[in-house]
Structure formats: structure tokens, C-alpha cells
């Protein structure tokens, strides 16, 4: 299965936040959309970074509550791994597991076109296994 298949099923909407937004504004966006990470972008199509709930929690621990008024750019991860829509889901699942990250922006021709979470990847694996199981059961009952 390809990453593009996941995007077709879930949609390609990506929440972005400006690097100049405050961490407090970021938290409001995470809560409002019930998501765990946001791509940091000044124009909605290029990637400056990514910021997750984990980033906020770690910076709160390090810096205290004043981090809430800091800019997103001060806490974001700047080295962002991306994936293309034609990448293999199994390969991405291994990469996400090995490197312990949960959200990967999808980029096509240099433009942000979606985001895939570990939940999306696991869901696709379960659906694939269920399809294989149904095929095997059907085969055995013929």
C-alpha cells in the first residue's frame, strides 16, 4: 500500500501554524482539531518545522510556564522527515517505529500535500490484514 492511499481515505487537510505564533496559540489549535502535531509553515505549502504535544511538554519541563508565550519556532523540530505519496506504507511504519516519531508530512513536488500519523499507518496495516484474512477464509470455504 502507498501513502497516497492513506491520504485518499483520510483526506489531505493539514493543519499548519506560523513560526511566529505563540505556543499558547499552538495548543489551542491542537485542542480544537484534536490532533497531536502541526506542521510549521509560513505559507501553508513549505515546511519550516513540525511541533507536537511532546515538544510542548518537554519545553514546559525545561523552561516552565513562560514557554507558553514563546514562539512556535523556539520549540519546533527543524529537521523534518517527509515522505512522498508514492512511498510504501510498510517502509514508513518501520521508519516511524525505529526513529520514534508519530507524524510525517507528505510532500509532492516540494509542496505539503498531507500528513500521516502512526495511527493512520497502523489502521492501514489492520485493514490490509483484515482483507487478507477475509480472502483466506473465503478460499478455505470454497
mmCIF file of C-alpha atoms in Angstrom:
data_model
loop_
_atom_site.group_PDB
_atom_site.id
_atom_site.type_symbol
_atom_site.label_atom_id
_atom_site.label_comp_id
_atom_site.label_asym_id
_atom_site.label_seq_id
_atom_site.Cartn_x
_atom_site.Cartn_y
_atom_site.Cartn_z
ATOM 1 C CA UNK A 1 0.000 0.000 0.000
ATOM 2 C CA UNK A 2 1.149 3.521 -0.768
ATOM 3 C CA UNK A 3 0.991 6.661 1.361
ATOM 4 C CA UNK A 4 -1.257 8.264 -1.265
ATOM 5 C CA UNK A 5 -3.885 5.596 -0.493
ATOM 6 C CA UNK A 6 -3.976 6.700 3.131
ATOM 7 C CA UNK A 7 -4.369 10.338 2.088
ATOM 8 C CA UNK A 8 -7.213 9.468 -0.299
ATOM 9 C CA UNK A 9 -9.030 7.700 2.547
ATOM 10 C CA UNK A 10 -8.443 10.276 5.288
ATOM 11 C CA UNK A 11 -8.162 13.457 3.279
ATOM 12 C CA UNK A 12 -5.247 15.753 2.639
ATOM 13 C CA UNK A 13 -6.100 18.592 5.001
ATOM 14 C CA UNK A 14 -3.064 19.639 7.011
ATOM 15 C CA UNK A 15 -3.137 21.994 9.947
ATOM 16 C CA UNK A 16 -0.259 24.436 9.852
ATOM 17 C CA UNK A 17 0.887 27.083 12.269
ATOM 18 C CA UNK A 18 3.058 30.120 11.664
ATOM 19 C CA UNK A 19 6.555 30.050 13.171
ATOM 20 C CA UNK A 20 5.665 33.363 14.851
ATOM 21 C CA UNK A 21 2.545 32.014 16.592
ATOM 22 C CA UNK A 22 2.789 31.526 20.344
ATOM 23 C CA UNK A 23 2.893 28.111 21.945
ATOM 24 C CA UNK A 24 -0.409 29.044 23.611
ATOM 25 C CA UNK A 25 -1.963 29.552 20.134
ATOM 26 C CA UNK A 26 -0.481 26.243 19.020
ATOM 27 C CA UNK A 27 -2.071 24.444 21.977
ATOM 28 C CA UNK A 28 -5.449 25.956 21.121
ATOM 29 C CA UNK A 29 -5.138 24.633 17.580
ATOM 30 C CA UNK A 30 -4.119 21.142 18.753
ATOM 31 C CA UNK A 31 -7.096 21.048 21.112
ATOM 32 C CA UNK A 32 -9.575 22.497 18.618
ATOM 33 C CA UNK A 33 -8.704 19.958 15.928
ATOM 34 C CA UNK A 34 -7.966 17.062 18.314
ATOM 35 C CA UNK A 35 -4.559 16.450 16.762
ATOM 36 C CA UNK A 36 -1.117 15.686 18.146
ATOM 37 C CA UNK A 37 1.161 17.670 15.834
ATOM 38 C CA UNK A 38 1.129 20.618 13.481
ATOM 39 C CA UNK A 39 3.375 21.454 10.558
ATOM 40 C CA UNK A 40 5.099 24.797 10.988
ATOM 41 C CA UNK A 41 4.803 26.806 7.793
ATOM 42 C CA UNK A 42 4.703 30.486 6.954
ATOM 43 C CA UNK A 43 2.790 29.899 3.702
ATOM 44 C CA UNK A 44 0.950 26.579 4.167
ATOM 45 C CA UNK A 45 2.916 24.773 1.473
ATOM 46 C CA UNK A 46 6.565 24.808 2.578
ATOM 47 C CA UNK A 47 7.785 23.213 5.782
ATOM 48 C CA UNK A 48 9.801 25.164 8.345
ATOM 49 C CA UNK A 49 9.381 22.542 11.056
ATOM 50 C CA UNK A 50 6.956 20.381 12.968
ATOM 51 C CA UNK A 51 5.770 20.706 16.535
ATOM 52 C CA UNK A 52 3.992 18.111 18.637
ATOM 53 C CA UNK A 53 2.432 17.767 22.053
ATOM 54 C CA UNK A 54 5.661 16.086 23.154
ATOM 55 C CA UNK A 55 7.676 19.146 22.141
ATOM 56 C CA UNK A 56 5.432 21.356 24.273
ATOM 57 C CA UNK A 57 5.597 19.040 27.290
ATOM 58 C CA UNK A 58 9.381 18.803 27.122
ATOM 59 C CA UNK A 59 9.805 22.575 26.822
ATOM 60 C CA UNK A 60 7.355 23.142 29.688
ATOM 61 C CA UNK A 61 9.504 20.845 31.791
ATOM 62 C CA UNK A 62 12.741 22.604 30.736
ATOM 63 C CA UNK A 63 11.613 26.241 30.735
ATOM 64 C CA UNK A 64 8.454 26.395 32.825
ATOM 65 C CA UNK A 65 5.165 28.101 32.005
ATOM 66 C CA UNK A 66 6.788 31.086 30.297
ATOM 67 C CA UNK A 67 7.228 28.830 27.261
ATOM 68 C CA UNK A 68 3.505 29.327 26.573
ATOM 69 C CA UNK A 69 4.233 32.867 25.418
ATOM 70 C CA UNK A 70 7.283 31.853 23.353
ATOM 71 C CA UNK A 71 7.080 31.436 19.591
ATOM 72 C CA UNK A 72 6.472 28.070 17.983
ATOM 73 C CA UNK A 73 9.788 28.453 16.152
ATOM 74 C CA UNK A 74 11.592 28.306 19.502
ATOM 75 C CA UNK A 75 10.307 24.795 20.284
ATOM 76 C CA UNK A 76 9.734 23.190 16.863
ATOM 77 C CA UNK A 77 11.729 20.370 15.365
ATOM 78 C CA UNK A 78 13.533 21.765 12.329
ATOM 79 C CA UNK A 79 14.860 18.537 10.831
ATOM 80 C CA UNK A 80 11.600 17.150 9.492
ATOM 81 C CA UNK A 81 11.413 13.779 7.819
ATOM 82 C CA UNK A 82 8.952 13.805 4.965
ATOM 83 C CA UNK A 83 7.530 11.174 2.663
ATOM 84 C CA UNK A 84 6.087 11.250 -0.843
ATOM 85 C CA UNK A 85 2.644 9.949 -1.814
ATOM 86 C CA UNK A 86 4.244 7.050 -3.725
ATOM 87 C CA UNK A 87 6.213 5.791 -0.717
ATOM 88 C CA UNK A 88 5.414 2.385 0.751
ATOM 89 C CA UNK A 89 3.401 2.361 3.987
ATOM 90 C CA UNK A 90 5.345 -0.619 5.404
ATOM 91 C CA UNK A 91 8.630 1.234 4.931
ATOM 92 C CA UNK A 92 7.226 4.313 6.652
ATOM 93 C CA UNK A 93 5.903 2.226 9.575
ATOM 94 C CA UNK A 94 9.390 0.793 10.140
ATOM 95 C CA UNK A 95 10.982 4.240 9.924
ATOM 96 C CA UNK A 96 8.464 5.754 12.337
ATOM 97 C CA UNK A 97 8.963 2.913 14.804
ATOM 98 C CA UNK A 98 12.756 2.946 14.571
ATOM 99 C CA UNK A 99 13.105 6.708 14.935
ATOM 100 C CA UNK A 100 10.205 7.124 17.384
ATOM 101 C CA UNK A 101 8.176 9.821 15.693
ATOM 102 C CA UNK A 102 4.451 9.807 15.175
ATOM 103 C CA UNK A 103 3.720 12.321 12.420
ATOM 104 C CA UNK A 104 5.213 12.631 8.946
ATOM 105 C CA UNK A 105 4.329 15.371 6.467
ATOM 106 C CA UNK A 106 3.650 14.210 2.911
ATOM 107 C CA UNK A 107 5.365 16.306 0.245
ATOM 108 C CA UNK A 108 4.839 16.132 -3.504
ATOM 109 C CA UNK A 109 6.880 18.265 -5.909
ATOM 110 C CA UNK A 110 8.150 20.341 -2.993
ATOM 111 C CA UNK A 111 4.658 21.160 -1.677
ATOM 112 C CA UNK A 112 2.972 19.973 1.512
ATOM 113 C CA UNK A 113 0.052 17.758 0.451
ATOM 114 C CA UNK A 114 -0.857 15.902 3.653
ATOM 115 C CA UNK A 115 0.279 14.422 6.925
ATOM 116 C CA UNK A 116 0.312 10.817 8.082
ATOM 117 C CA UNK A 117 0.242 9.742 11.720
ATOM 118 C CA UNK A 118 1.314 6.441 13.218
ATOM 119 C CA UNK A 119 -2.402 5.831 13.827
ATOM 120 C CA UNK A 120 -3.077 6.168 10.087
ATOM 121 C CA UNK A 121 -0.259 3.742 9.323
ATOM 122 C CA UNK A 122 -1.424 1.173 11.892
ATOM 123 C CA UNK A 123 -5.021 1.486 10.679
ATOM 124 C CA UNK A 124 -3.934 0.759 7.106
ATOM 125 C CA UNK A 125 -1.972 -2.307 8.272
ATOM 126 C CA UNK A 126 -5.003 -3.622 10.179
ATOM 127 C CA UNK A 127 -7.273 -3.069 7.180
ATOM 128 C CA UNK A 128 -4.799 -4.895 4.948
ATOM 129 C CA UNK A 129 -4.625 -7.832 7.380
ATOM 130 C CA UNK A 130 -8.418 -7.984 7.635
ATOM 131 C CA UNK A 131 -8.697 -8.088 3.840
ATOM 132 C CA UNK A 132 -6.125 -10.896 3.643
ATOM 133 C CA UNK A 133 -7.916 -12.810 6.395
ATOM 134 C CA UNK A 134 -11.275 -12.495 4.632
ATOM 135 C CA UNK A 135 -9.706 -13.731 1.396
ATOM 136 C CA UNK A 136 -8.171 -16.741 3.151
ATOM 137 C CA UNK A 137 -11.426 -17.620 4.910
ATOM 138 C CA UNK A 138 -13.286 -17.318 1.600
ATOM 139 C CA UNK A 139 -10.693 -19.532 -0.086
ATOM 140 C CA UNK A 140 -10.954 -22.196 2.632
ATOM 141 C CA UNK A 141 -14.756 -22.287 2.469
ATOM 142 C CA UNK A 142 -14.983 -22.807 -1.283
#
